[in-house]
mmCIF file of N, CA and C in Angstrom:
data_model
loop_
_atom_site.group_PDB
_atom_site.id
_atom_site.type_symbol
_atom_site.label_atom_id
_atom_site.label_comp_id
_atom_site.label_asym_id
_atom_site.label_seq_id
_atom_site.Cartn_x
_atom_site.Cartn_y
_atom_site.Cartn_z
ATOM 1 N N UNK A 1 -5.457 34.055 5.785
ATOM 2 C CA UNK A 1 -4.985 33.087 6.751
ATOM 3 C C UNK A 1 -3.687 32.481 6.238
ATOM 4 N N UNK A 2 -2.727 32.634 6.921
ATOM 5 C CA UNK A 2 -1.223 32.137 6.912
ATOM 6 C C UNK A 2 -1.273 30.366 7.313
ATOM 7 N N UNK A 3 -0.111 29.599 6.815
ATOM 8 C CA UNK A 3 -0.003 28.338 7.213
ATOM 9 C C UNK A 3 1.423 28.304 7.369
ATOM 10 N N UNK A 4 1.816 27.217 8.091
ATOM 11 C CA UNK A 4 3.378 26.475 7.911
ATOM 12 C C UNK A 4 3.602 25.713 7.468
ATOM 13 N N UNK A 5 4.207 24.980 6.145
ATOM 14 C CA UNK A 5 4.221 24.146 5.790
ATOM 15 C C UNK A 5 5.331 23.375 6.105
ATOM 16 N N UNK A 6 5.734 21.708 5.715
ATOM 17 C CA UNK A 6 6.677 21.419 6.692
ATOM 18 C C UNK A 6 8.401 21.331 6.667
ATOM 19 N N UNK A 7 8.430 22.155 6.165
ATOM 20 C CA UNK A 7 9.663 22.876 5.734
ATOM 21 C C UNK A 7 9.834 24.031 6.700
ATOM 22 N N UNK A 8 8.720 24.804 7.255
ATOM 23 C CA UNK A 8 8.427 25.691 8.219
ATOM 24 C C UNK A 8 8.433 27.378 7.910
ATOM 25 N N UNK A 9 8.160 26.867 6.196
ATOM 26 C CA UNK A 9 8.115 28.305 5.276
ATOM 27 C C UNK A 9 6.228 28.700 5.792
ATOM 28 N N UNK A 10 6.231 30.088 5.480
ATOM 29 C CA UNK A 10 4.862 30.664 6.141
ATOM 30 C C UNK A 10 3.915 30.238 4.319
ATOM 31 N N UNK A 11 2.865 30.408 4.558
ATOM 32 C CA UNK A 11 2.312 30.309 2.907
ATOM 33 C C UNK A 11 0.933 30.664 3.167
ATOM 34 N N UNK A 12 0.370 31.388 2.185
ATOM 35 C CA UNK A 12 -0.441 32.314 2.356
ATOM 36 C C UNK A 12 -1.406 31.531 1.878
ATOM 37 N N UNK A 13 -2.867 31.104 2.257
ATOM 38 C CA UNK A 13 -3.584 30.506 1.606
ATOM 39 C C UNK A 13 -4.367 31.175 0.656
ATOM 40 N N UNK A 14 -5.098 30.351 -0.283
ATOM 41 C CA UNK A 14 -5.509 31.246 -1.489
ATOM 42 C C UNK A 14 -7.161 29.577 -1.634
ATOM 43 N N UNK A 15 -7.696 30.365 -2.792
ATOM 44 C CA UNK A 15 -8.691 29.388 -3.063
ATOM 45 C C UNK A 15 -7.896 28.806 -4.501
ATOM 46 N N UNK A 16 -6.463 29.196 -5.188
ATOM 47 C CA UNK A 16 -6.037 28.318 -5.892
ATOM 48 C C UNK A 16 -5.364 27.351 -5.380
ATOM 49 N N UNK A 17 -4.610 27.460 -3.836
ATOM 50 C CA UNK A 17 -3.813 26.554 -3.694
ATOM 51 C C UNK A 17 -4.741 25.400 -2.597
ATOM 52 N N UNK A 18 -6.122 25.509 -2.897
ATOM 53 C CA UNK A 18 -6.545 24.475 -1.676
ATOM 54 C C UNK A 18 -7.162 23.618 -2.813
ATOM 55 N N UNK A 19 -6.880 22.515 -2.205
ATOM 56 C CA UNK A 19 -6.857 21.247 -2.993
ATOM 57 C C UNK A 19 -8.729 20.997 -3.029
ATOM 58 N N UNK A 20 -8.781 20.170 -4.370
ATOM 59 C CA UNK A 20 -9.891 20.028 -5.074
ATOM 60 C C UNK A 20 -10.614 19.096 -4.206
ATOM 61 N N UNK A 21 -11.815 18.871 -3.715
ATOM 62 C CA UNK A 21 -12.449 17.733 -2.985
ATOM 63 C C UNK A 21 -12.690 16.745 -4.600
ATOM 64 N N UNK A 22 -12.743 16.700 -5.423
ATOM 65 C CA UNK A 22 -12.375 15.812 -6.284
ATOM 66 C C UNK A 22 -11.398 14.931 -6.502
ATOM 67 N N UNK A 23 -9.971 16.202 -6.608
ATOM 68 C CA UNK A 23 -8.933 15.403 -6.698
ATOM 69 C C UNK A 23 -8.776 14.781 -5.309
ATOM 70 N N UNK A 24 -9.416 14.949 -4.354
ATOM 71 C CA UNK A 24 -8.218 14.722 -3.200
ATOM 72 C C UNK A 24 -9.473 12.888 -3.207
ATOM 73 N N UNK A 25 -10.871 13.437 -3.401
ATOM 74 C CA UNK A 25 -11.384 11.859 -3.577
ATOM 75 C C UNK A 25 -10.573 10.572 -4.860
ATOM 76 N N UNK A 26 -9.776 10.912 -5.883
ATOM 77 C CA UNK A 26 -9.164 10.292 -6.421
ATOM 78 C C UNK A 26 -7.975 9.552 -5.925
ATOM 79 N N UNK A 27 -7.408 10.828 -5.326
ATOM 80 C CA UNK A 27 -6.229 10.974 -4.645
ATOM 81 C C UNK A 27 -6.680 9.227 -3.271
ATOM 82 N N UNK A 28 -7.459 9.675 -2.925
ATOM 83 C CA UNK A 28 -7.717 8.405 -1.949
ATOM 84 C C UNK A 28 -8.021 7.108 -2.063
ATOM 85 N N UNK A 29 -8.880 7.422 -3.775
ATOM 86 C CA UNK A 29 -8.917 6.021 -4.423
ATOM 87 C C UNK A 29 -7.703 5.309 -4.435
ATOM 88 N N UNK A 30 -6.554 6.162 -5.101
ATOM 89 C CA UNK A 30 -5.391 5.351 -5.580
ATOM 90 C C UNK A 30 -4.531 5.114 -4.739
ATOM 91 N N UNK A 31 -4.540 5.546 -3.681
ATOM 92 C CA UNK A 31 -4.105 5.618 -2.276
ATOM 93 C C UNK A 31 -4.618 4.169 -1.307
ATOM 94 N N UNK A 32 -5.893 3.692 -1.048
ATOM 95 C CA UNK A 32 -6.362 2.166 -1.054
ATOM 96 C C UNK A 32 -5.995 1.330 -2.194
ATOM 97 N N UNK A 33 -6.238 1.614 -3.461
ATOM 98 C CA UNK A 33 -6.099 0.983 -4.356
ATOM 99 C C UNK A 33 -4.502 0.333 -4.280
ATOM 100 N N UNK A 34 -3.360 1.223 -4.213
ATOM 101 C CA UNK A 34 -2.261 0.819 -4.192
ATOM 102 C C UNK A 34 -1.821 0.019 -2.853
ATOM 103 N N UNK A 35 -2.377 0.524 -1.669
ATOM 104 C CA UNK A 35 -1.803 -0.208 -0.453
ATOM 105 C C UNK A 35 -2.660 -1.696 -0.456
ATOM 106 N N UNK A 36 -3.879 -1.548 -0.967
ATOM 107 C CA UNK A 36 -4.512 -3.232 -1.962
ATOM 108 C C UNK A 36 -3.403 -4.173 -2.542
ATOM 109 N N UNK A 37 -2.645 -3.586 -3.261
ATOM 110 C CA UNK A 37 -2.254 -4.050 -4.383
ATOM 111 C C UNK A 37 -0.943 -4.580 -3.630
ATOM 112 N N UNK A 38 -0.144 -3.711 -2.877
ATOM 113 C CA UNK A 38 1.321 -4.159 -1.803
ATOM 114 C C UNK A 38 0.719 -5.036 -0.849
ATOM 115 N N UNK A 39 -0.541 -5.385 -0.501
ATOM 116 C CA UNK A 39 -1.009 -6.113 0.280
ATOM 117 C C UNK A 39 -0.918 -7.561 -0.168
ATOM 118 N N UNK A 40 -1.496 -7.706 -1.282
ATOM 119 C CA UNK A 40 -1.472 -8.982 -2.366
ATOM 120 C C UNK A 40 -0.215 -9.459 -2.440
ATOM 121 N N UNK A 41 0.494 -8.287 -2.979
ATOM 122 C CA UNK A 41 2.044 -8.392 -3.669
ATOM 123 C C UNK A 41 2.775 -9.140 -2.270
ATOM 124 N N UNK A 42 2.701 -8.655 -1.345
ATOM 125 C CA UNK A 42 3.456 -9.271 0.177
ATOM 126 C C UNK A 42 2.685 -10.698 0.214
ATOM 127 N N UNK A 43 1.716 -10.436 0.273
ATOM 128 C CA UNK A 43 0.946 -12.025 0.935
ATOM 129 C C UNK A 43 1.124 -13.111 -0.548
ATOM 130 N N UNK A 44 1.788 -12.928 -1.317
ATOM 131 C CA UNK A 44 2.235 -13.849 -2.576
ATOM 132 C C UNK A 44 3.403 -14.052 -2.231
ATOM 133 N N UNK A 45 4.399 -12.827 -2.031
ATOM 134 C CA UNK A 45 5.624 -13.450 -1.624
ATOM 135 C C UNK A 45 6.121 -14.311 -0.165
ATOM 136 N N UNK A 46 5.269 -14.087 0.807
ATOM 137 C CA UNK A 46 4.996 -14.672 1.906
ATOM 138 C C UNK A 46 4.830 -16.175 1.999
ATOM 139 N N UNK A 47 4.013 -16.228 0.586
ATOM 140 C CA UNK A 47 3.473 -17.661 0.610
ATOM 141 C C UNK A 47 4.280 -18.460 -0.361
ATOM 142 N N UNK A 48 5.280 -17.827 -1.048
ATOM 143 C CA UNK A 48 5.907 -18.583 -1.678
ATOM 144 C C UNK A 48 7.258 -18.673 -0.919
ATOM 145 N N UNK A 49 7.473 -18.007 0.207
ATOM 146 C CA UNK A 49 8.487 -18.162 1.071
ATOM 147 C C UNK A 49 8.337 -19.853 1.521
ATOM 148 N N UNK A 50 7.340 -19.399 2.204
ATOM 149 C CA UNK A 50 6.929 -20.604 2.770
ATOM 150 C C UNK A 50 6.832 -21.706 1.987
ATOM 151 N N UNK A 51 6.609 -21.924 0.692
ATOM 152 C CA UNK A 51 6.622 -23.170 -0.095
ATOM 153 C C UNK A 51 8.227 -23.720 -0.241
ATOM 154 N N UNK A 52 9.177 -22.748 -0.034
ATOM 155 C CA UNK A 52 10.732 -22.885 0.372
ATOM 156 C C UNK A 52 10.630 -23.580 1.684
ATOM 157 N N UNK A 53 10.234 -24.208 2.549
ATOM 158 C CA UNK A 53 10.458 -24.906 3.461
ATOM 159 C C UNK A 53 11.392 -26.120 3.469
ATOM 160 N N UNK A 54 12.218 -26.367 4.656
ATOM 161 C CA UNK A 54 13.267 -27.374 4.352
ATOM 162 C C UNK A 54 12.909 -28.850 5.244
ATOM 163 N N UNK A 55 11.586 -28.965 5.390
ATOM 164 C CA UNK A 55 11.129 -29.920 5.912
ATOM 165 C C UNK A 55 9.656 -30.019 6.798
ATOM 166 N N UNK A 56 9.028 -30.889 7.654
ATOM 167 C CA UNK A 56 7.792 -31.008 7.948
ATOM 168 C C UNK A 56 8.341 -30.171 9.324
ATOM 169 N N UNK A 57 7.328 -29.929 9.881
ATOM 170 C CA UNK A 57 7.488 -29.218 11.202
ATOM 171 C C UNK A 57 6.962 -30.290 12.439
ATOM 172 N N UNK A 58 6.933 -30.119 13.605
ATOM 173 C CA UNK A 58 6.328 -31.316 14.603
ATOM 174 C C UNK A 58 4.758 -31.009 14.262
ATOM 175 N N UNK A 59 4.219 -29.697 14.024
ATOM 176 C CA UNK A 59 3.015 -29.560 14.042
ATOM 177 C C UNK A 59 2.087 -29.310 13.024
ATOM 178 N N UNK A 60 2.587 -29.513 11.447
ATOM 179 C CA UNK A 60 2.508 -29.312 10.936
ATOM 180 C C UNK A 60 1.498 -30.150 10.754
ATOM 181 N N UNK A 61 0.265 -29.184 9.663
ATOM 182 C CA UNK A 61 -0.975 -30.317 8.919
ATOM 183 C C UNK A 61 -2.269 -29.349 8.474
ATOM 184 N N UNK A 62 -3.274 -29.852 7.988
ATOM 185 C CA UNK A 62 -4.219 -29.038 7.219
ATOM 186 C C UNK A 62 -4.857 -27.739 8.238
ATOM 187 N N UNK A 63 -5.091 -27.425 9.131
ATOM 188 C CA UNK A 63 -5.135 -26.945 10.510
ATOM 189 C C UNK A 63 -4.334 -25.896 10.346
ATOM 190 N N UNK A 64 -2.745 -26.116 10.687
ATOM 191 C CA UNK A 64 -1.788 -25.386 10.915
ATOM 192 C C UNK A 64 -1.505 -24.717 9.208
ATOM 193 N N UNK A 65 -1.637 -25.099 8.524
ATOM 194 C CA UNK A 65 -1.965 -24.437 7.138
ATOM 195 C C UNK A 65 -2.755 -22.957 7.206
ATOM 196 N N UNK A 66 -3.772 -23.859 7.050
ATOM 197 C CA UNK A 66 -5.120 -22.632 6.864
ATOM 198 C C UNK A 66 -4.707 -21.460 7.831
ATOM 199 N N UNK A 67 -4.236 -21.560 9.397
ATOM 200 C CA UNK A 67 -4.106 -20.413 9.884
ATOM 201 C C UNK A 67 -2.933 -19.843 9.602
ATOM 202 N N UNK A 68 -1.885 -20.312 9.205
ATOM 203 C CA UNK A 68 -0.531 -19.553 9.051
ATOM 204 C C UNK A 68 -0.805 -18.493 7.412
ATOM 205 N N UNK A 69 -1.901 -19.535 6.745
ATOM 206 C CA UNK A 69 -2.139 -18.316 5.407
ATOM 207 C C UNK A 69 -3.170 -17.511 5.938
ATOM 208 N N UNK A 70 -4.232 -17.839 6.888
ATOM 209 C CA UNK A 70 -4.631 -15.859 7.541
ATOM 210 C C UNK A 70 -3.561 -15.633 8.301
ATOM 211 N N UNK A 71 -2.564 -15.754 8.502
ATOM 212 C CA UNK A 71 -1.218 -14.942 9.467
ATOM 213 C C UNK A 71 -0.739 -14.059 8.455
ATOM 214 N N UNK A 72 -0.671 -14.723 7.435
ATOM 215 C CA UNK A 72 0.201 -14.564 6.649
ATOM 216 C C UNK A 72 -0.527 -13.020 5.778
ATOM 217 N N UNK A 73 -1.584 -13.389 5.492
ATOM 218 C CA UNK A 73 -2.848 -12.407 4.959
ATOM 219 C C UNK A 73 -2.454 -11.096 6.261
ATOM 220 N N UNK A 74 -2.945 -11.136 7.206
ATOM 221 C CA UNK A 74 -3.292 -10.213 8.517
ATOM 222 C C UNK A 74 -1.730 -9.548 8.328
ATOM 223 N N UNK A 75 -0.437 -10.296 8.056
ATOM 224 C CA UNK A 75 0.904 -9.451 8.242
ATOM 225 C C UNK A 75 0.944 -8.988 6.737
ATOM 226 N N UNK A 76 0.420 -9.748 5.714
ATOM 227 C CA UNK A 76 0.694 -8.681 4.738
ATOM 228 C C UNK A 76 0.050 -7.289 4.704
ATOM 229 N N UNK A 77 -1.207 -7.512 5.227
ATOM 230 C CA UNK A 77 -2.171 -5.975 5.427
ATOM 231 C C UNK A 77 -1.624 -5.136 5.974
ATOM 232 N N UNK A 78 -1.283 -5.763 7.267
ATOM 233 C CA UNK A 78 -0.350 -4.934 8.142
ATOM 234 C C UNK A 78 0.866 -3.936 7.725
ATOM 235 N N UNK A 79 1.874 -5.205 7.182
ATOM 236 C CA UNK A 79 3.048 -4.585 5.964
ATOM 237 C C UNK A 79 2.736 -3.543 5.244
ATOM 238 N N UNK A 80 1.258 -3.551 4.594
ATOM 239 C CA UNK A 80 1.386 -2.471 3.443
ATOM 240 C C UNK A 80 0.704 -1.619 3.999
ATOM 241 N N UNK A 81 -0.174 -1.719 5.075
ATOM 242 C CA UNK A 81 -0.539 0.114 5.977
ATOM 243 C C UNK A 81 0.801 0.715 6.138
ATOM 244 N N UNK A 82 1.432 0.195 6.607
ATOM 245 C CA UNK A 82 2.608 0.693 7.065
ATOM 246 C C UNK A 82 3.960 1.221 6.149
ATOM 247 N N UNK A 83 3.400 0.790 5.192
ATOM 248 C CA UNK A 83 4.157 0.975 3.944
ATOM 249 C C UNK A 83 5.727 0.190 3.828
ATOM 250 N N UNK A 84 5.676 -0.727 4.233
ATOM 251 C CA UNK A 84 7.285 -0.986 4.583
ATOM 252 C C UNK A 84 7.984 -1.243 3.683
ATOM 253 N N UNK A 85 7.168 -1.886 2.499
ATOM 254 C CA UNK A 85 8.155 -1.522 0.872
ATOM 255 C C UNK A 85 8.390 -0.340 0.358
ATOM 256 N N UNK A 86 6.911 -0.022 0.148
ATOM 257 C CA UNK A 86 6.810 1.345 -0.213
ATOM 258 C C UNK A 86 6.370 0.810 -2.277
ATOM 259 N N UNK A 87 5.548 -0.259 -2.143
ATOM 260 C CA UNK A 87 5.407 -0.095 -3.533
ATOM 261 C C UNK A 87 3.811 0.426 -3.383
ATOM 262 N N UNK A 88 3.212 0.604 -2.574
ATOM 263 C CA UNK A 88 2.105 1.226 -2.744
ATOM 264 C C UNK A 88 2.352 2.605 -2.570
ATOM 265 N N UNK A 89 3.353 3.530 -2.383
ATOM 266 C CA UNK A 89 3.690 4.777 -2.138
ATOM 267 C C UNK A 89 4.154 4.762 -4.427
ATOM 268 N N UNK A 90 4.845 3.880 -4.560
ATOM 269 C CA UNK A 90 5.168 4.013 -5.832
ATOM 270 C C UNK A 90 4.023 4.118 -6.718
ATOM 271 N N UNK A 91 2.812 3.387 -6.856
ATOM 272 C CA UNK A 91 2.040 2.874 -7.629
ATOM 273 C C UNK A 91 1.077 4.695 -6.951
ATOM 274 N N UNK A 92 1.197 4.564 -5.962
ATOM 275 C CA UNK A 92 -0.144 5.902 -5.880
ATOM 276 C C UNK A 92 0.649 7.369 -6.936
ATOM 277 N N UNK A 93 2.271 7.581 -6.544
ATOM 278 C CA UNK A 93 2.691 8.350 -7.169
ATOM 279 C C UNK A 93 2.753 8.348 -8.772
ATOM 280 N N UNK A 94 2.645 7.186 -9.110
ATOM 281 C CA UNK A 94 2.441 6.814 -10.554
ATOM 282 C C UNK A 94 1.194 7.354 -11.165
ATOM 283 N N UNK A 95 -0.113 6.317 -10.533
ATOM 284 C CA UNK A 95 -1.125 6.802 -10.712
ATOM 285 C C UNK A 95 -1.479 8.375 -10.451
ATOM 286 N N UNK A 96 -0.899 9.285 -9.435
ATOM 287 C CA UNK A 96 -1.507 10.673 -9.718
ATOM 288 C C UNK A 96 -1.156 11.151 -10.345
ATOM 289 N N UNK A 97 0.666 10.980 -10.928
ATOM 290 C CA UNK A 97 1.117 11.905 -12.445
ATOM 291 C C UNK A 97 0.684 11.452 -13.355
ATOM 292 N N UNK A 98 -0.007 10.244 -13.546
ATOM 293 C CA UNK A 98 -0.665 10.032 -14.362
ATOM 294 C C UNK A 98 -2.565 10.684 -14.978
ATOM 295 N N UNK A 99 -2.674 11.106 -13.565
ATOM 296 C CA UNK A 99 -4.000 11.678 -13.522
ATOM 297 C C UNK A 99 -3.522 13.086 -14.055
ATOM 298 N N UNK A 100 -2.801 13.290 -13.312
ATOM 299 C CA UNK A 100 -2.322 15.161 -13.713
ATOM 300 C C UNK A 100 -1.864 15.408 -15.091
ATOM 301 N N UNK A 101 -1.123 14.027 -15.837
ATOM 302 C CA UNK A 101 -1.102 14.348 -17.267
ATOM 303 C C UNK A 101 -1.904 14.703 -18.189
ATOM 304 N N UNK A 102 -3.202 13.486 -17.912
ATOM 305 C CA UNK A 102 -4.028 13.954 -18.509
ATOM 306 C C UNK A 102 -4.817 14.806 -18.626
ATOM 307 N N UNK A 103 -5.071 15.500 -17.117
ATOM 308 C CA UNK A 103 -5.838 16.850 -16.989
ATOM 309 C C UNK A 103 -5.225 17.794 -17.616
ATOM 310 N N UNK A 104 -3.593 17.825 -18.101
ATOM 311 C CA UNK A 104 -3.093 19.037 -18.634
ATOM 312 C C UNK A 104 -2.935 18.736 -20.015
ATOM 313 N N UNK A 105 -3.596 17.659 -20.626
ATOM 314 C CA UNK A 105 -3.594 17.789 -21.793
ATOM 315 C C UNK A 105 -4.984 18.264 -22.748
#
């Protein structure tokens, strides 16, 4: 069985080149694990944006708090599905050459 890969070269499948249901379960760990981690990383810088404020707002108070930090939570999640930094694309690529080092040692 032939494939296209997305370059649109033909490639012949083999049972060496199909990926490990092991690795690819790792592969997914570090894959949540990292878009976790850009999730945090956004919703820290978010909230320290906001501690930059240049004054009270008309509506401002314990109320309007609490929900602007789940806003703030819900757009960082959002941010890092989407990858829009891209430090969870960094941290997963880290972590798998890091996995692959050690398997080849």
């Amino acid at each position: 069985m032939s494939t296209i890969n997305p370059t649109g070269n033909l490639l012949a499948a083999s049972a060496a080149n199909a990926p490990k249901p092991v690795a690819n379960a790792a592969k997914t760990e570090a894959e949540a694990m990292a878009a976790d981690f850009e999730a945090i990383f956004v919703r820290q810088m978010l909230s320290t944006m906001r501690t930059a404020s240049l004054g009270d707002g008309l509506f401002d108070g314990q109320g309007t708090e609490q929900f602007r930090d789940m806003q703030d939570s819900m757009l960082a999640k959002s941010m890092a599905d989407k990858g829009v930094f891209g430090v969870a694309e960094l941290l997963t690529r880290h972590v798998n050459n890091n996995e692959t080092e050690k398997n080849n040692v």
